[in-house]
XYZ file of N, CA and C in Angstrom:
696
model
N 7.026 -9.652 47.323
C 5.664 -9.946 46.887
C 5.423 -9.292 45.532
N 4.823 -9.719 44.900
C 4.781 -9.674 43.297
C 3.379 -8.580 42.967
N 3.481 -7.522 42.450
C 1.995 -7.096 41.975
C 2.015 -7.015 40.588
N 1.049 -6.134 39.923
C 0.783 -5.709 38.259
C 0.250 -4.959 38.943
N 0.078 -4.085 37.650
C -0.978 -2.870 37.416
C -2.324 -3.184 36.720
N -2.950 -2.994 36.895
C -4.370 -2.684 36.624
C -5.156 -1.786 36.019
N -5.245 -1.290 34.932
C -5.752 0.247 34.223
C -4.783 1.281 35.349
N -3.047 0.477 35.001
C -3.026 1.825 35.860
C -2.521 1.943 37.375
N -3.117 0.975 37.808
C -3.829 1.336 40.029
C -2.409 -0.096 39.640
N -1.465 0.119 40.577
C -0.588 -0.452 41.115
C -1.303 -1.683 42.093
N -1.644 -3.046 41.960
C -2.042 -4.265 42.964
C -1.275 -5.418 43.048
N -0.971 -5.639 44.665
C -0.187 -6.707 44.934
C -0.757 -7.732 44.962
N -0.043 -9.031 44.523
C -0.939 -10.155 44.833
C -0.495 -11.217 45.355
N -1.070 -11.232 46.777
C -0.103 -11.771 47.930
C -1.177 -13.275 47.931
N -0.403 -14.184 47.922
C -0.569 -15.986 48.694
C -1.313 -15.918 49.682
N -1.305 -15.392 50.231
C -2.060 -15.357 51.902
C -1.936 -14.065 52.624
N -3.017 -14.074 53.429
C -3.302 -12.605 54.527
C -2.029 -12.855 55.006
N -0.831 -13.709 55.726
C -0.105 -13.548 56.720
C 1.236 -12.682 55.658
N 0.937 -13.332 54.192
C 2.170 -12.978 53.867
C 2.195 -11.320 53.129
N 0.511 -10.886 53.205
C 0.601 -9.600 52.871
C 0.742 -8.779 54.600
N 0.182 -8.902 55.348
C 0.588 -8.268 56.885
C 2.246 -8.614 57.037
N 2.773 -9.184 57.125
C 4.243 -9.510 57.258
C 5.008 -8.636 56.207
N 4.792 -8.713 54.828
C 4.969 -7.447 53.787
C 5.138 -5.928 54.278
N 3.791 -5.743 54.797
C 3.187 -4.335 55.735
C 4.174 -3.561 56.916
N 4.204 -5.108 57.966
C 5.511 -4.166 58.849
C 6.901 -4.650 58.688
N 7.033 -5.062 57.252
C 8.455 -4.809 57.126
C 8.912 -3.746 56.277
N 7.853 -3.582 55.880
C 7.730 -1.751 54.574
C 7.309 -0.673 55.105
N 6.972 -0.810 56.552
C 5.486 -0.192 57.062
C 5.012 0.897 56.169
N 4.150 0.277 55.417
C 3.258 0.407 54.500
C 2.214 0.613 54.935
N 1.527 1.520 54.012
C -0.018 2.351 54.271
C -1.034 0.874 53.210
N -1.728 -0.100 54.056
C -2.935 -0.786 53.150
C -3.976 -0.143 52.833
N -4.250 -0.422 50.912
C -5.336 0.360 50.758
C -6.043 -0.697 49.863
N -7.318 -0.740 50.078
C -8.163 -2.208 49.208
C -8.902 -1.514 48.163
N -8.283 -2.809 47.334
C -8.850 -2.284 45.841
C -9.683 -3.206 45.389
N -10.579 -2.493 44.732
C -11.478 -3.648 43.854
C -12.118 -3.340 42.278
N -13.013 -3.698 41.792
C -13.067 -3.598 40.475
C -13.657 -2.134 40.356
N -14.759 -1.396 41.309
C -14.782 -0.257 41.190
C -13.597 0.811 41.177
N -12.755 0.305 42.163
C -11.454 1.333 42.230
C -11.048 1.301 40.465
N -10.712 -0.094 40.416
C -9.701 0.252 38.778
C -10.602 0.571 37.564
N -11.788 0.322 37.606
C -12.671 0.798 36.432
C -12.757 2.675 36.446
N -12.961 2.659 37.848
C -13.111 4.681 37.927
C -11.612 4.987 38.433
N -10.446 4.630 38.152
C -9.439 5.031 38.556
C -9.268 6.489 38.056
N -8.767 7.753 38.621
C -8.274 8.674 38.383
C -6.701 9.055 38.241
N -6.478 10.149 38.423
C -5.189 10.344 37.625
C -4.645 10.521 39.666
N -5.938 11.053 40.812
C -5.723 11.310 42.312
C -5.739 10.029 42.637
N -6.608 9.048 42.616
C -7.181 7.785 42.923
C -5.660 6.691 43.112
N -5.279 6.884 41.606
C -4.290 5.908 41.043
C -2.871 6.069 42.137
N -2.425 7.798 42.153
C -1.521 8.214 42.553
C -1.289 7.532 44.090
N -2.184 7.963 44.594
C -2.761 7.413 46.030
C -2.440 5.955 46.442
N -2.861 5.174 45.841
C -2.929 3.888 45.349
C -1.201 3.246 45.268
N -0.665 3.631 44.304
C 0.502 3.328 43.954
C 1.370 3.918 44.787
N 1.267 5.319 45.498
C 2.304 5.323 46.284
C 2.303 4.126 47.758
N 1.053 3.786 47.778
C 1.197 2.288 49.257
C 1.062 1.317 48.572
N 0.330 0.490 49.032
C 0.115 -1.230 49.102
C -1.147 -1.235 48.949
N -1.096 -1.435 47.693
C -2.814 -1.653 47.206
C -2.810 -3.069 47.370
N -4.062 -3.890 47.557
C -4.339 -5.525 47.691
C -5.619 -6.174 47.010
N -5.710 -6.752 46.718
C -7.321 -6.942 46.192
C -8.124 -7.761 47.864
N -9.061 -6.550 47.573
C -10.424 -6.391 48.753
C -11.413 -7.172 47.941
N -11.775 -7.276 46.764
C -12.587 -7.647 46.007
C -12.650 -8.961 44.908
N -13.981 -9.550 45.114
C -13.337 -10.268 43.623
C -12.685 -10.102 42.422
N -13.238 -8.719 41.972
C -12.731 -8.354 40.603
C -11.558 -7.922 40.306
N -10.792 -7.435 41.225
C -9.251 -7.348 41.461
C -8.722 -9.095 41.181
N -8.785 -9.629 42.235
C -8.741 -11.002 41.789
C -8.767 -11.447 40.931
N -9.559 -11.742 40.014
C -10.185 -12.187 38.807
C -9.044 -11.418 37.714
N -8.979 -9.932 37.777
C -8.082 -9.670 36.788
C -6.922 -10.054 37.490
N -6.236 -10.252 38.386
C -4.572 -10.765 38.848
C -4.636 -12.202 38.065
N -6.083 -12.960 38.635
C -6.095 -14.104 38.007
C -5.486 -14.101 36.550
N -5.641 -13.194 35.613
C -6.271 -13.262 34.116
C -4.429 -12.929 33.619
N -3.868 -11.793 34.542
C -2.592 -11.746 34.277
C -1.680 -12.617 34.697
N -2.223 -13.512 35.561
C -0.646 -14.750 35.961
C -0.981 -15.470 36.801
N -1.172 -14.387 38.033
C -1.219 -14.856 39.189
C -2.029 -15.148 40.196
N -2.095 -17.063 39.535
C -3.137 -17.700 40.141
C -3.237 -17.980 41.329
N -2.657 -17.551 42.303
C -2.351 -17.994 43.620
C -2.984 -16.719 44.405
N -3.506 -15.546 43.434
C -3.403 -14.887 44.994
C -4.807 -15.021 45.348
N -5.119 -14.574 46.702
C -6.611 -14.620 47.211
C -6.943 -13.327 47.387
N -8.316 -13.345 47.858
C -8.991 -12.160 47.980
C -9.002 -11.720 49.436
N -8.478 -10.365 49.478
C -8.363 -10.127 51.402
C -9.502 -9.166 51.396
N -10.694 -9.148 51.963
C -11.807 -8.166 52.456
C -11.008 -7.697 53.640
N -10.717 -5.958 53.203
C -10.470 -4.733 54.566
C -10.736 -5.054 55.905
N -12.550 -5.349 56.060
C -12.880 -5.476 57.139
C -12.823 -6.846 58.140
N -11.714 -7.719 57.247
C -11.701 -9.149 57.697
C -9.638 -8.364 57.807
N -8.974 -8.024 56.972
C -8.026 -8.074 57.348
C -7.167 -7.238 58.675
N -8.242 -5.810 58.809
C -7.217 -5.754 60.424
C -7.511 -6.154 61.407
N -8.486 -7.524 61.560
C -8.855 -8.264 62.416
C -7.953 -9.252 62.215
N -6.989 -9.630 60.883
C -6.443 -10.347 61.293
C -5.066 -9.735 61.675
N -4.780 -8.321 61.820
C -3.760 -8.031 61.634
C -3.640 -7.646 63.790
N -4.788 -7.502 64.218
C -4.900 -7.317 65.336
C -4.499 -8.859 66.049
N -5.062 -9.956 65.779
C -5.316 -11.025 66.271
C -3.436 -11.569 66.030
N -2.495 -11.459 64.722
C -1.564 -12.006 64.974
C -0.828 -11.096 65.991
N -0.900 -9.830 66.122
C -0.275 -8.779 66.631
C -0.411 -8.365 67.661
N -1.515 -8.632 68.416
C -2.328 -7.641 69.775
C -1.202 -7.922 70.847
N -0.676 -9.154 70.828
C 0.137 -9.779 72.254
C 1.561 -8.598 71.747
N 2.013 -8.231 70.888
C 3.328 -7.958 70.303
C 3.805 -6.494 69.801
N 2.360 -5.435 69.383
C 1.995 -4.631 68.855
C 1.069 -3.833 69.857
N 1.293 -1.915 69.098
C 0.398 -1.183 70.108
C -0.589 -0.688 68.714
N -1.865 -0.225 69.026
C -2.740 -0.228 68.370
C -3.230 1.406 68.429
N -3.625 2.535 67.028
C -4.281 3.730 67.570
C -5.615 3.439 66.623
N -6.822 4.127 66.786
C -7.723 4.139 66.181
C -8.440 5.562 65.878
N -8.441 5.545 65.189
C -9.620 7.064 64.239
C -10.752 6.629 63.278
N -11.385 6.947 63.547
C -12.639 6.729 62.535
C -14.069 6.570 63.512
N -15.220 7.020 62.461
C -16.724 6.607 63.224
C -17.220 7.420 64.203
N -18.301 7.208 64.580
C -18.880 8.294 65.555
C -18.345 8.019 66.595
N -18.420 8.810 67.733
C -18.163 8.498 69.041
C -18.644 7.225 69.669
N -19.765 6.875 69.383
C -19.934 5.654 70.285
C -19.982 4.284 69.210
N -19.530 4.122 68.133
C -19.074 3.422 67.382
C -17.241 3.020 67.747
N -16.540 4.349 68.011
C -14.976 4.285 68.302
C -14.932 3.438 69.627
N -16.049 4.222 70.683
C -15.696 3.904 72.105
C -16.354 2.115 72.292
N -17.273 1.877 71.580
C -17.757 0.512 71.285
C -17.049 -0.762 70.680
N -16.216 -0.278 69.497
C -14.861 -0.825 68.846
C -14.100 -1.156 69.885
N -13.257 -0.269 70.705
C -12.821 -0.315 71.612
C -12.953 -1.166 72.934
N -13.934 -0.969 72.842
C -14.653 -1.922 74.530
C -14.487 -4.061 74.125
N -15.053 -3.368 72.898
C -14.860 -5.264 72.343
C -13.834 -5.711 72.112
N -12.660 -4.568 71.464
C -11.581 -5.265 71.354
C -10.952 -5.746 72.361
N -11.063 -5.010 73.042
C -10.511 -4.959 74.637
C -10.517 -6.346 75.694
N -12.202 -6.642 74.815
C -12.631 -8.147 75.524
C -12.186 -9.111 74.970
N -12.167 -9.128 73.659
C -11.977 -10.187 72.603
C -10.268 -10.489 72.508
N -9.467 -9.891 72.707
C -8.475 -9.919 72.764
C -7.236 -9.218 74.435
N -7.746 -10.165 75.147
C -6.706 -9.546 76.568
C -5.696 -9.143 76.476
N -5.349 -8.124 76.990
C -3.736 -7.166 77.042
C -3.667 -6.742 75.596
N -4.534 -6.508 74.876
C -4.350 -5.635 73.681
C -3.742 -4.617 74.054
N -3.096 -3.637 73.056
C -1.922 -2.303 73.993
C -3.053 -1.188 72.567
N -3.879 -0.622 73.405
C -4.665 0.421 72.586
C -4.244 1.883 73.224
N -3.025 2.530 72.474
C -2.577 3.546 72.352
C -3.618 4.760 73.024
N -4.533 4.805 72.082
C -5.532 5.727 72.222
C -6.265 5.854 70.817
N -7.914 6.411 71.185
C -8.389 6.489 69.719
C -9.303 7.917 69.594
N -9.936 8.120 68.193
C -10.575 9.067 68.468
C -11.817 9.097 67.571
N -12.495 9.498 67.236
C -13.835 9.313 66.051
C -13.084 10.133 64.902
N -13.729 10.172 63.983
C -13.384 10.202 62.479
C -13.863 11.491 62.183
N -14.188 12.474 63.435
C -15.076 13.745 62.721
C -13.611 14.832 63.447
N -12.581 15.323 62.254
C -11.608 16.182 62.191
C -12.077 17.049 61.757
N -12.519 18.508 62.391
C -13.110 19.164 61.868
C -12.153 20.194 61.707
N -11.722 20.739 62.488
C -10.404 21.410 61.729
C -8.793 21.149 61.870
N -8.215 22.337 61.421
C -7.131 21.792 61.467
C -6.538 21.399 62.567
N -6.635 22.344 63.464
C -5.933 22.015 64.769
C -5.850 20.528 65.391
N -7.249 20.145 65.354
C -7.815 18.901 65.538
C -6.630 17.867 65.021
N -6.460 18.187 63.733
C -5.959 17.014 63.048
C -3.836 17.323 63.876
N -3.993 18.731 63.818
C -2.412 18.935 64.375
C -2.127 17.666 65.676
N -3.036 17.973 66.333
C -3.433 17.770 67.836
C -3.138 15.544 67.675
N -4.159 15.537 66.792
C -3.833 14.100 66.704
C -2.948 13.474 66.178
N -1.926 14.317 65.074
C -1.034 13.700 64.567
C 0.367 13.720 66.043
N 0.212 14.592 66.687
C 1.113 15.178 67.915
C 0.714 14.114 69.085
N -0.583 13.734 69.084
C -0.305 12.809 69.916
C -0.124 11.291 69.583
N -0.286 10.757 68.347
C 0.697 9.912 67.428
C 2.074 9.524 67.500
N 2.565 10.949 67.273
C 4.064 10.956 67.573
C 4.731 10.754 69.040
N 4.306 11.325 69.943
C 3.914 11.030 71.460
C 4.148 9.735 71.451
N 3.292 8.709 71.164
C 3.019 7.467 71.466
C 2.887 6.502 70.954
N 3.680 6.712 69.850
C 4.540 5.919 68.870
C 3.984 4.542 68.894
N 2.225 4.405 68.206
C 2.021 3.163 68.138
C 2.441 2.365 66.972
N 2.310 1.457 66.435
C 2.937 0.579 65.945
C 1.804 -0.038 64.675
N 0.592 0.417 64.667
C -0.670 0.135 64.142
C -1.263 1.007 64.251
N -1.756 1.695 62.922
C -2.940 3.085 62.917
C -4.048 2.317 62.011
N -5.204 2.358 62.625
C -6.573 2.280 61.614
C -6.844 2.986 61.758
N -7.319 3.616 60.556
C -8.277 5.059 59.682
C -9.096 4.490 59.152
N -10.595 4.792 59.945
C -11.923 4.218 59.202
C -12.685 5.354 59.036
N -12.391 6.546 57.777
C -13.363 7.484 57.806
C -13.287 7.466 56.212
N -13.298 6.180 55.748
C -13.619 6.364 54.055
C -12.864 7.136 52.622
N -12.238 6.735 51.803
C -11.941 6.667 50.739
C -12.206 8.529 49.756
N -11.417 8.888 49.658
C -10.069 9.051 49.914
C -9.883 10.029 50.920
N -10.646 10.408 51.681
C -9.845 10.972 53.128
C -8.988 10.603 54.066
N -9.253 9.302 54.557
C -9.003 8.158 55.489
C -7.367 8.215 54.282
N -7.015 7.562 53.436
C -5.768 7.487 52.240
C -5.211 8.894 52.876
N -5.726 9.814 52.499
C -4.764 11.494 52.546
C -4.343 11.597 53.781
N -5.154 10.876 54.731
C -4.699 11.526 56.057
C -3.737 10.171 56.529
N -4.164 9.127 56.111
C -2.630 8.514 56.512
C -1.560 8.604 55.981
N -1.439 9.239 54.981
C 0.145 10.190 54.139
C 0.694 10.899 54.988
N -0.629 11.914 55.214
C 0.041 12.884 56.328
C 0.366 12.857 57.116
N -0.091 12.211 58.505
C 0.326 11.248 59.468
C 1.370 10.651 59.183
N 1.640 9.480 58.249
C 3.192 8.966 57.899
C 4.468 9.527 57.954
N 4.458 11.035 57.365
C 5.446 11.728 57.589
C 5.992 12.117 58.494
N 5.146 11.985 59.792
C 5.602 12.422 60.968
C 5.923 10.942 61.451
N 5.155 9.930 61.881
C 5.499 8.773 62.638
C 5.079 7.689 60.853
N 6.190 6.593 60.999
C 6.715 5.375 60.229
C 5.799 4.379 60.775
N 4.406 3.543 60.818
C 4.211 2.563 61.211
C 3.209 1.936 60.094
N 2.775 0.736 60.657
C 1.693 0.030 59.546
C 0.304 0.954 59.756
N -0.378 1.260 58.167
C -1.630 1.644 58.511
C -2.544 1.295 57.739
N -3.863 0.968 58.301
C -4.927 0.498 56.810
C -5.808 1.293 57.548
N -6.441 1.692 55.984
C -7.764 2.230 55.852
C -9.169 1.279 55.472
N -9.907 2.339 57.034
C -11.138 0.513 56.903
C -12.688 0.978 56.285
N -12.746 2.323 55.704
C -13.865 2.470 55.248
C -14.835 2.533 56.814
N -16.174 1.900 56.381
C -17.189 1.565 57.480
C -16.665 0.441 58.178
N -15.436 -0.553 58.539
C -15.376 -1.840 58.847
C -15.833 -1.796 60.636
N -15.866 -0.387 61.093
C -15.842 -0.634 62.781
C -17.268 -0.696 62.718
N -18.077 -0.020 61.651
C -19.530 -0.103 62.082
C -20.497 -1.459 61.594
N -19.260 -2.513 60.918
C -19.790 -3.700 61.091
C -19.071 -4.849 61.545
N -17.947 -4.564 62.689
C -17.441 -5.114 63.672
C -18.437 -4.889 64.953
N -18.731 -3.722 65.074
C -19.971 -3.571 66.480
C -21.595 -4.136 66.320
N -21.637 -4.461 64.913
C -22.737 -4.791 64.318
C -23.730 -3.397 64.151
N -23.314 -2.618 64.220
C -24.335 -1.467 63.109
C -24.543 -1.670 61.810
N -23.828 -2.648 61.487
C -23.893 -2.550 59.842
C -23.882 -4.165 59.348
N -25.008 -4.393 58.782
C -24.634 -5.801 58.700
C -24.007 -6.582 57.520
N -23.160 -7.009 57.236
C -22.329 -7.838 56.535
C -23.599 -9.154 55.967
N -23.007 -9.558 54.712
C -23.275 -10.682 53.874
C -23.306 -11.836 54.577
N -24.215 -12.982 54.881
C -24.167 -14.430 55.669
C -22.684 -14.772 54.835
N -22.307 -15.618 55.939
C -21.028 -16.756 55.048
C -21.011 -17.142 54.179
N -22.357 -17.891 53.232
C -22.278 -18.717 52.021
C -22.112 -17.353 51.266
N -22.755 -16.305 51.058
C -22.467 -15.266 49.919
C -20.851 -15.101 49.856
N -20.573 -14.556 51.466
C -19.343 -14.145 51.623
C -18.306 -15.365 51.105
N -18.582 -16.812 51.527
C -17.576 -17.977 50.644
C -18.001 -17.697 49.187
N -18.591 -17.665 48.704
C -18.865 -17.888 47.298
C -18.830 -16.660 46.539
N -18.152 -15.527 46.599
C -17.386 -14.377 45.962
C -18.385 -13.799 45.760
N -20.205 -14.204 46.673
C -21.521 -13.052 46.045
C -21.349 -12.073 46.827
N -21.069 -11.746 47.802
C -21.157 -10.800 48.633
C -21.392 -9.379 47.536
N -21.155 -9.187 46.246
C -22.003 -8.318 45.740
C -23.541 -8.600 45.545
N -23.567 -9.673 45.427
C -24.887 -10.331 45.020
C -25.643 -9.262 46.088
N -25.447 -9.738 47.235
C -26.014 -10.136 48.488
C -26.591 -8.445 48.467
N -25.325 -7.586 48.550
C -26.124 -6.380 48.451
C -26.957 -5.669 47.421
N -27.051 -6.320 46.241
C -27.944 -5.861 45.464
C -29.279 -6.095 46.136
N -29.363 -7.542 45.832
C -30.662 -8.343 46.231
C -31.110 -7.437 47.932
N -30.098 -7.280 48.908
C -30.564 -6.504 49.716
C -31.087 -4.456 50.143
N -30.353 -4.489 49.012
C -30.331 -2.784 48.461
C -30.358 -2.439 47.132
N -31.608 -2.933 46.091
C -31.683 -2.812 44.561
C -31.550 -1.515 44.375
N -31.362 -0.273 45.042
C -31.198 0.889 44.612
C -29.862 0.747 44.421
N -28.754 -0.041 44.744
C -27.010 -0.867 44.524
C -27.232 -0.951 42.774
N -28.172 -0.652 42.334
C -28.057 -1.620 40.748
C -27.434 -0.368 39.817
N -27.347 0.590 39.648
C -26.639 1.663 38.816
C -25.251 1.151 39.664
N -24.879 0.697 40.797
C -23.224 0.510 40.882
C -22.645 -0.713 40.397
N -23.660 -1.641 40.749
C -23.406 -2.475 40.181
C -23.204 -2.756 38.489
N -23.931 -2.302 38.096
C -23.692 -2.621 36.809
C -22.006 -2.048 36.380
N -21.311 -1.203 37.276
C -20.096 -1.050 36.933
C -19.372 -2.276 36.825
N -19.556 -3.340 37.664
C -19.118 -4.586 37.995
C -19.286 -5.123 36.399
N -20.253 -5.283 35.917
C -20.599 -5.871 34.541
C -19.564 -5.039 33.497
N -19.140 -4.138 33.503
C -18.462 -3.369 31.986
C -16.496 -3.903 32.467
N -16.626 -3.891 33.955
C -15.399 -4.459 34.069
C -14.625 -5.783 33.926
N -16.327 -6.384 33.928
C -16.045 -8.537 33.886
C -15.955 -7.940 32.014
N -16.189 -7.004 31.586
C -16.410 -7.040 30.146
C -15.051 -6.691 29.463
N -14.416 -5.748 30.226
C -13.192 -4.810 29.993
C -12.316 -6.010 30.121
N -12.559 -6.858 31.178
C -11.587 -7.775 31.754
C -11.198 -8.911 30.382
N -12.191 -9.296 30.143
C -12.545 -10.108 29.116
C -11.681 -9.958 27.652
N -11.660 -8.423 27.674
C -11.154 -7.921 26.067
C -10.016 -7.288 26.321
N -8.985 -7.828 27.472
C -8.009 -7.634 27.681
C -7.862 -6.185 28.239
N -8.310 -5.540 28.438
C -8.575 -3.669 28.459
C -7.609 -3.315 29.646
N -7.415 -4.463 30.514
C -6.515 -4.173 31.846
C -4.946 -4.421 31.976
């Protein structure tokens, strides 16, 4: 699978969700979603992070610049749409661990997947609040134990990244980091209607729904600008 760089941030740009998940557990590779905020505020930690896994474009603006360098084929994979699909080709075949979110966000995740998908193989999970170390000893130990085959880390950017490094070293499997995606799989959090989400507004959507979004947004604007004057 073919990527470029980006100011930098290492992004693949895969044909289709099946052929970036298929990529994943044959590298077992750590997924991390990038978008135009990532490569506009890239750091010297950010980038590193980034480039040592499988960065993908989560976003339009990733897109848009892959577009601008070649590669017109690739699409846009949203995080919280892709380990749903990575569950759905996998659940019959694959064992599953989960970390991230409050307690009754994890145990709620859980209960649905459970329904939505029969004989799912869910390892074990835990909420996203590691408060010390031991904690984290404790979970990487029982990881290794039970050698699942699929780790989601949904406790946000760049913690959720550091701690699946660390984790990696001990057990080899596929892992993505989902940000908030379990707390708008249970519906705590509500996601963009379809037409925004088809039609690449889904930034729109949260401005117009959260105008205090408009100082981030406007990052979006200096990057369609950067993009423009070649800067990437």
């Amino acid at each position: 699978m073919l990527s470029e760089t980006l100011n930098n941030v290492n992004t693949y740009a895969p044909k289709s969700r099946m052929e970036l998940i298929d990529y994943a557990f044959e590298h077992k590779k750590i997924l991390i979603a990038v978008n135009a905020e990532k490569i506009l505020h890239a750091t010297n930690e950010s980038r590193a992070i980034i480039n040592r896994n499988l960065g993908y474009p989560d976003g339009i603006g990733a897109v848009w610049a892959l577009h601008k360098k070649g590669h017109k084929s690739v699409v846009k994979i949203p995080g919280c749409e892709l380990w749903l699909d990575v569950v759905k080709q996998h659940f019959k075949d694959k064992s599953f661990y989960l970390v991230g979110g409050k307690q009754e966000v994890i145990e709620t995740t859980v209960n649905k997947l459970q329904s939505e998908f029969e004989g799912i193989t869910i390892c074990n999970y835990r909420n996203g609040y590691l408060k010390t170390d031991a904690e984290e000893i404790d979970l990487i130990a029982d990881i290794v134990k039970l050698k699942p085959d699929v780790i989601f880390v949904a406790m946000g950017s760049p913690k959720q990244e550091l701690l699946m490094e660390r984790i990696q070293q001990h057990h080899k499997a596929v892992y993505q980091g989902l940000g908030g995606s379990f707390d708008v799989y249970t519906g705590n959090v509500k996601r963009a209607p379809y037409w925004w989400v088809k039609n690449n507004l889904e930034w729109a959507y949260r401005l117009v729904s959260q105008p205090s979004r408009i100082k981030r947004q406007i990052h979006l604007l200096r990057f369609i600008v950067n993009l423009h004057l070649n800067r990437y």
